[in-house]
Amino acid sequence: MMNELMEIRAQGTDSEAVDRLIAEMRSKASCDDAVVVEWGGFKSTVEDDKARQVVQGWQQVQSELAQCQTPKERMALYEKQLTDTRDALERISDLIRRKTSDNADSTVLQSIKSYLEFLKMLGTASRYLAMIENAKSEKRSKPQDFLRLYDSVIEVYRELLQLPGVEHDKNLIQAVSAKIEYYRAFRCHHMAAAYSALSRFGEAVALFERALKRTNDAKGMLSKLKGSTYMQEESEEALNNLAAEIEHARIAAKAKRLASAAGVADETDEKTAAIIDDRPLIDTLTEWRQWDVAGALKEKRNIPIAEMPPAFILMPNKPLFFDLALNHIK
């Protein structure tokens, strides 16, 4: 039944109503099944219905993600689950405050809260990765856009390592450290691409070389974690593709740096620039152009704003001989 509801939601049929039905089914399932979480070195039974529903919801997310066809659908799924997780965290925090005011033991609730924070951070990072995938499909995306998203992913994983109880899971620490190095390689690559786009080829070459080193380091860390349940979104194939892309961009940036140092300009770029500069401004209102106003005034050249006189426009009209013969027609 749950799979059928997910298929209906994927088709876009009244998603709010379908979400309510899914939440009700999860709530019924959470009332029937006991949920035990392991965090901080010991196991805890989740007694709160909202928290139990959230934990079971995250367990079902993977099967629901398989039915999502676009990154935007995955983003919406993560956002819905993250909203429920925040609500559950607020409820657990209220319970902890009540326990504290009554001088009761709140160790179990603290452990459950840390586990929910852990789920929230993993989901947040996955949502950012879905946003990155969505940005790659857009034509107007820039390297700076990816920098901000990768920064957010890395920051989330760094905060995850600060959660209470993480120190008891060595596998998790190794996996998160590998994730950080993994996405730092991608971030460094996009930073180098940003410098290259600004024609700062010296910095770009250095950053491409650093990105290549981080890619190799990430490969080594990833090879030691094969089969880890925490490394589901990272792959060695993606790192190989990244390394090939970095090497290609590094060689291109190095060639442009040498050409720039030798004072050799790209002939194609010069022709394109000449064509762009000769166009009237009125024809390029939607484009960003640079015009040397001071140089144009010094050389007493006119800045082409509009074509004068305007070009002729063809207009439909009757042939002239019909007008002459009209008075002679009976």
Coordinates of C-alpha atoms in Angstrom, one line a residue:
M1 CA 0.0 0.0 0.0
M2 CA 2.8 2.4 0.8
N3 CA 4.5 1.8 -2.5
E4 CA 1.2 2.5 -4.3
L5 CA 0.9 5.8 -2.4
M6 CA 4.4 6.8 -3.4
E7 CA 3.7 6.1 -7.0
I8 CA 0.5 8.2 -6.8
R9 CA 2.6 11.1 -5.3
A10 CA 5.2 10.7 -8.0
Q11 CA 2.5 11.3 -10.6
G12 CA 1.7 14.6 -8.9
T13 CA -1.9 13.8 -7.9
D14 CA -2.9 16.0 -5.0
S15 CA 0.4 15.6 -3.2
E16 CA -0.8 17.1 0.1
A17 CA -3.6 14.5 0.5
V18 CA -1.2 11.7 -0.4
D19 CA 1.3 13.0 2.1
R20 CA -1.4 13.0 4.8
L21 CA -2.2 9.4 3.9
I22 CA 1.4 8.4 4.0
A23 CA 1.8 10.1 7.4
E24 CA -1.2 8.3 8.8
M25 CA 0.0 4.9 7.6
R26 CA 3.4 5.6 9.2
S27 CA 1.7 6.6 12.4
K28 CA -0.3 3.4 12.5
A29 CA 2.8 1.4 11.8
S30 CA 4.8 3.2 14.5
C31 CA 2.1 2.5 17.1
D32 CA 2.3 -1.2 16.4
D33 CA 6.1 -1.6 16.1
A34 CA 8.6 -0.9 18.8
V35 CA 11.5 1.2 17.6
V36 CA 15.0 0.7 19.2
V37 CA 17.8 3.0 18.2
E38 CA 21.5 2.5 19.0
W39 CA 23.5 5.6 19.8
G40 CA 26.2 6.7 22.2
G41 CA 27.2 3.2 23.1
F42 CA 23.8 1.8 24.2
K43 CA 20.4 1.0 22.9
S44 CA 17.3 3.1 23.6
T45 CA 13.6 2.4 23.0
V46 CA 11.7 5.3 21.4
E47 CA 8.5 5.7 23.3
D48 CA 7.3 9.0 21.9
D49 CA 5.0 8.4 18.9
K50 CA 6.2 11.4 16.9
A51 CA 9.9 10.4 17.3
R52 CA 9.1 6.8 16.5
Q53 CA 7.3 7.9 13.4
V54 CA 10.3 10.0 12.2
V55 CA 12.7 7.2 12.8
Q56 CA 10.6 4.8 10.8
G57 CA 10.1 7.5 8.1
W58 CA 13.9 7.8 7.6
Q59 CA 14.1 4.0 7.3
Q60 CA 11.5 4.1 4.4
V61 CA 13.1 7.1 2.7
Q62 CA 15.6 5.0 0.7
S63 CA 12.8 2.9 -0.9
E64 CA 10.8 6.1 -1.6
L65 CA 13.9 7.8 -3.2
A66 CA 14.1 5.0 -5.7
Q67 CA 10.8 6.1 -7.1
C68 CA 11.8 9.7 -7.5
Q69 CA 12.7 10.6 -11.1
T70 CA 14.2 14.1 -10.7
P71 CA 16.4 15.8 -8.2
K72 CA 13.6 18.2 -7.4
E73 CA 11.4 15.3 -6.3
R74 CA 14.2 14.1 -4.0
M75 CA 14.6 17.6 -2.6
A76 CA 10.9 17.7 -1.8
L77 CA 11.0 14.3 -0.1
Y78 CA 14.0 15.3 2.0
E79 CA 12.4 18.6 3.0
K80 CA 9.2 16.9 4.1
Q81 CA 11.1 14.4 6.2
L82 CA 13.3 17.1 7.6
T83 CA 10.3 19.1 8.7
D84 CA 8.9 16.1 10.6
T85 CA 12.3 15.6 12.2
R86 CA 12.5 19.2 13.4
D87 CA 9.0 18.8 15.0
A88 CA 10.1 15.6 16.7
L89 CA 13.2 17.3 18.0
E90 CA 11.2 20.1 19.5
R91 CA 8.9 17.6 21.2
I92 CA 11.9 15.6 22.6
S93 CA 13.5 18.9 23.9
D94 CA 10.3 19.7 25.7
L95 CA 10.3 16.3 27.3
I96 CA 13.9 16.7 28.4
R97 CA 13.1 20.1 30.0
R98 CA 10.2 18.5 31.9
K99 CA 12.4 15.7 33.1
T100 CA 15.1 18.1 34.2
S101 CA 12.6 20.3 36.1
D102 CA 11.4 17.2 37.9
N103 CA 15.0 16.0 38.6
A104 CA 14.4 12.9 36.6
D105 CA 16.9 11.0 34.5
S106 CA 16.9 12.1 30.9
T107 CA 19.8 10.1 29.6
V108 CA 17.6 8.0 27.3
L109 CA 15.9 11.1 25.9
Q110 CA 19.3 12.8 25.3
S111 CA 20.4 9.8 23.4
I112 CA 17.3 9.8 21.2
K113 CA 17.7 13.5 20.6
S114 CA 21.3 13.1 19.5
Y115 CA 20.2 10.3 17.2
L116 CA 17.4 12.5 15.7
E117 CA 20.0 15.2 15.2
F118 CA 22.2 12.7 13.4
L119 CA 19.3 11.7 11.1
K120 CA 18.5 15.4 10.4
M121 CA 22.1 16.2 9.5
L122 CA 22.4 13.2 7.1
G123 CA 19.1 14.3 5.5
T124 CA 20.3 17.9 5.2
A125 CA 23.5 16.9 3.5
S126 CA 21.6 14.6 1.1
R127 CA 19.2 17.5 0.3
Y128 CA 22.2 19.7 -0.6
L129 CA 23.5 17.0 -2.8
A130 CA 20.2 16.8 -4.6
M131 CA 20.4 20.5 -5.0
I132 CA 23.8 20.1 -6.6
E133 CA 22.5 17.5 -9.0
N134 CA 19.7 19.8 -9.9
A135 CA 22.0 22.7 -10.4
K136 CA 24.1 20.6 -12.8
S137 CA 21.1 20.1 -15.0
E138 CA 20.6 23.9 -15.3
K139 CA 22.4 25.7 -18.1
R140 CA 23.0 28.9 -16.3
S141 CA 24.7 27.4 -13.3
K142 CA 28.1 28.9 -12.4
P143 CA 31.1 27.5 -10.4
Q144 CA 30.3 29.9 -7.6
D145 CA 26.8 28.3 -7.2
F146 CA 28.4 24.9 -6.6
L147 CA 30.9 26.3 -4.1
R148 CA 28.2 27.5 -1.8
L149 CA 26.4 24.1 -1.9
Y150 CA 29.6 22.1 -1.3
D151 CA 30.5 24.4 1.5
S152 CA 27.1 23.6 3.1
V153 CA 27.6 19.9 2.7
I154 CA 31.1 20.0 4.3
E155 CA 29.9 22.1 7.2
V156 CA 27.0 19.8 7.9
Y157 CA 29.4 16.8 8.1
R158 CA 31.8 18.7 10.3
E159 CA 28.9 19.6 12.7
L160 CA 27.9 15.9 12.7
L161 CA 31.3 14.9 14.1
Q162 CA 30.6 17.2 17.1
L163 CA 27.4 15.4 18.1
P164 CA 27.4 13.8 21.6
G165 CA 27.8 10.0 21.2
V166 CA 29.7 10.0 17.9
E167 CA 32.9 9.1 19.6
H168 CA 31.5 5.6 20.3
D169 CA 31.1 4.7 16.6
K170 CA 34.6 4.6 15.0
N171 CA 33.1 3.5 11.6
L172 CA 30.9 6.5 11.5
I173 CA 33.9 8.8 12.3
Q174 CA 35.9 7.3 9.5
A175 CA 33.0 7.5 7.0
V176 CA 32.2 11.1 7.8
S177 CA 35.9 12.1 7.5
A178 CA 36.0 10.4 4.1
K179 CA 32.9 12.2 3.1
I180 CA 34.4 15.5 4.0
E181 CA 37.6 14.8 2.0
Y182 CA 35.4 13.5 -0.9
Y183 CA 33.4 16.7 -1.2
R184 CA 36.4 18.9 -0.6
A185 CA 37.8 17.6 -3.8
F186 CA 34.7 18.6 -5.7
R187 CA 34.7 22.0 -4.0
C188 CA 38.3 22.6 -4.9
H189 CA 37.6 21.7 -8.5
H190 CA 34.8 24.2 -8.7
M191 CA 36.9 26.9 -7.0
A192 CA 39.6 26.4 -9.6
A193 CA 37.0 26.6 -12.4
A194 CA 35.8 29.9 -10.9
Y195 CA 39.3 31.3 -11.0
S196 CA 39.8 30.1 -14.5
A197 CA 36.6 31.8 -15.6
L198 CA 38.0 35.1 -14.2
S199 CA 41.2 34.5 -16.3
R200 CA 43.3 34.1 -13.2
F201 CA 45.0 31.1 -14.6
G202 CA 48.0 30.9 -12.2
E203 CA 45.7 30.4 -9.2
A204 CA 43.5 28.1 -11.3
V205 CA 46.4 25.8 -12.1
A206 CA 47.4 25.6 -8.5
L207 CA 43.9 24.8 -7.3
F208 CA 43.4 22.2 -10.0
E209 CA 46.6 20.5 -8.8
R210 CA 45.3 20.6 -5.2
A211 CA 42.0 19.3 -6.3
L212 CA 43.7 16.4 -8.0
K213 CA 45.6 15.6 -4.9
R214 CA 42.5 15.7 -2.8
T215 CA 40.8 13.4 -5.3
N216 CA 43.5 10.8 -4.9
D217 CA 43.3 11.1 -1.1
A218 CA 39.6 10.6 -1.2
K219 CA 40.1 7.5 -3.4
G220 CA 42.4 6.1 -0.8
M221 CA 39.9 6.7 2.0
L222 CA 37.0 5.4 0.0
S223 CA 38.7 2.2 -0.9
K224 CA 39.1 1.4 2.9
L225 CA 35.4 1.9 3.4
K226 CA 34.0 -0.5 0.8
G227 CA 30.7 -2.0 2.0
S228 CA 30.1 0.7 4.6
T229 CA 26.4 1.6 5.1
Y230 CA 27.4 5.2 5.6
M231 CA 28.9 5.6 2.1
Q232 CA 25.9 5.2 -0.2
E233 CA 26.1 8.5 -2.1
E234 CA 29.8 8.4 -2.8
S235 CA 31.5 6.3 -5.5
E236 CA 34.9 5.7 -6.8
E237 CA 33.6 6.1 -10.4
A238 CA 32.6 9.7 -9.6
L239 CA 36.1 10.4 -8.4
N240 CA 37.6 8.9 -11.5
N241 CA 35.4 11.1 -13.7
L242 CA 36.3 14.1 -11.5
A243 CA 40.1 13.3 -11.9
A244 CA 39.8 13.2 -15.6
E245 CA 37.9 16.4 -15.7
I246 CA 40.4 18.1 -13.4
E247 CA 43.3 16.9 -15.6
H248 CA 41.7 18.3 -18.7
A249 CA 40.9 21.6 -17.1
R250 CA 44.4 21.9 -15.6
I251 CA 46.1 21.4 -18.9
A252 CA 43.8 24.0 -20.5
A253 CA 44.4 26.5 -17.8
K254 CA 48.2 26.0 -17.9
A255 CA 48.2 26.6 -21.7
K256 CA 46.2 29.8 -21.3
R257 CA 48.5 30.9 -18.5
L258 CA 51.5 30.4 -20.8
A259 CA 49.8 32.1 -23.7
S260 CA 48.9 35.1 -21.5
A261 CA 52.4 35.4 -20.2
A262 CA 53.7 35.4 -23.8
G263 CA 51.2 38.0 -24.8
V264 CA 49.5 35.8 -27.3
A265 CA 45.7 36.3 -27.5
D266 CA 43.3 33.8 -28.8
E267 CA 42.4 34.8 -32.3
T268 CA 38.9 33.3 -32.0
D269 CA 38.3 35.4 -28.9
E270 CA 39.4 38.6 -30.7
K271 CA 37.1 38.0 -33.6
T272 CA 34.2 37.3 -31.3
A273 CA 35.0 40.4 -29.3
A274 CA 35.1 42.5 -32.4
I275 CA 31.7 41.2 -33.5
I276 CA 30.2 41.9 -30.1
D277 CA 31.6 45.4 -29.9
D278 CA 30.3 46.3 -33.4
R279 CA 26.7 45.4 -32.5
P280 CA 24.4 48.3 -31.4
L281 CA 23.6 48.3 -27.7
I282 CA 19.9 48.2 -28.4
D283 CA 20.3 44.7 -29.9
T284 CA 22.1 43.4 -26.8
L285 CA 20.1 44.7 -23.9
T286 CA 19.9 41.2 -22.4
E287 CA 23.7 40.6 -22.5
W288 CA 26.5 41.8 -20.3
R289 CA 29.1 43.7 -22.3
Q290 CA 32.2 45.6 -21.5
W291 CA 32.9 48.8 -23.4
D292 CA 36.0 50.9 -23.2
V293 CA 34.2 54.3 -22.9
A294 CA 37.4 56.2 -22.1
G295 CA 39.2 54.7 -25.1
A296 CA 36.3 55.4 -27.4
L297 CA 36.1 59.1 -26.4
K298 CA 39.9 59.5 -26.8
E299 CA 39.8 58.1 -30.3
K300 CA 36.6 60.1 -31.0
R301 CA 34.7 56.9 -31.9
N302 CA 31.0 56.8 -31.5
I303 CA 29.5 54.2 -29.3
P304 CA 26.9 52.3 -31.4
I305 CA 23.6 52.7 -29.5
A306 CA 21.2 52.1 -32.3
E307 CA 21.4 51.7 -36.1
M308 CA 20.8 55.0 -37.8
P309 CA 18.9 55.3 -40.0
P310 CA 16.7 52.4 -39.0
A311 CA 16.5 49.5 -41.3
F312 CA 13.5 49.3 -43.7
I313 CA 10.6 47.2 -42.7
L314 CA 8.6 45.4 -45.4
M315 CA 4.9 46.2 -45.3
P316 CA 2.2 44.5 -47.3
N317 CA 0.5 46.8 -49.8
K318 CA -1.6 46.6 -53.0
P319 CA 0.2 46.7 -56.3
L320 CA 0.4 50.1 -57.9
F321 CA -1.3 49.3 -61.2
F322 CA -4.5 48.3 -59.3
D323 CA -4.7 51.9 -57.9
L324 CA -4.3 53.4 -61.4
A325 CA -6.8 51.2 -63.0
L326 CA -9.4 51.5 -60.2
N327 CA -11.2 54.5 -61.9
H328 CA -11.4 52.7 -65.2
I329 CA -13.1 49.6 -63.8
K330 CA -16.9 49.5 -64.5

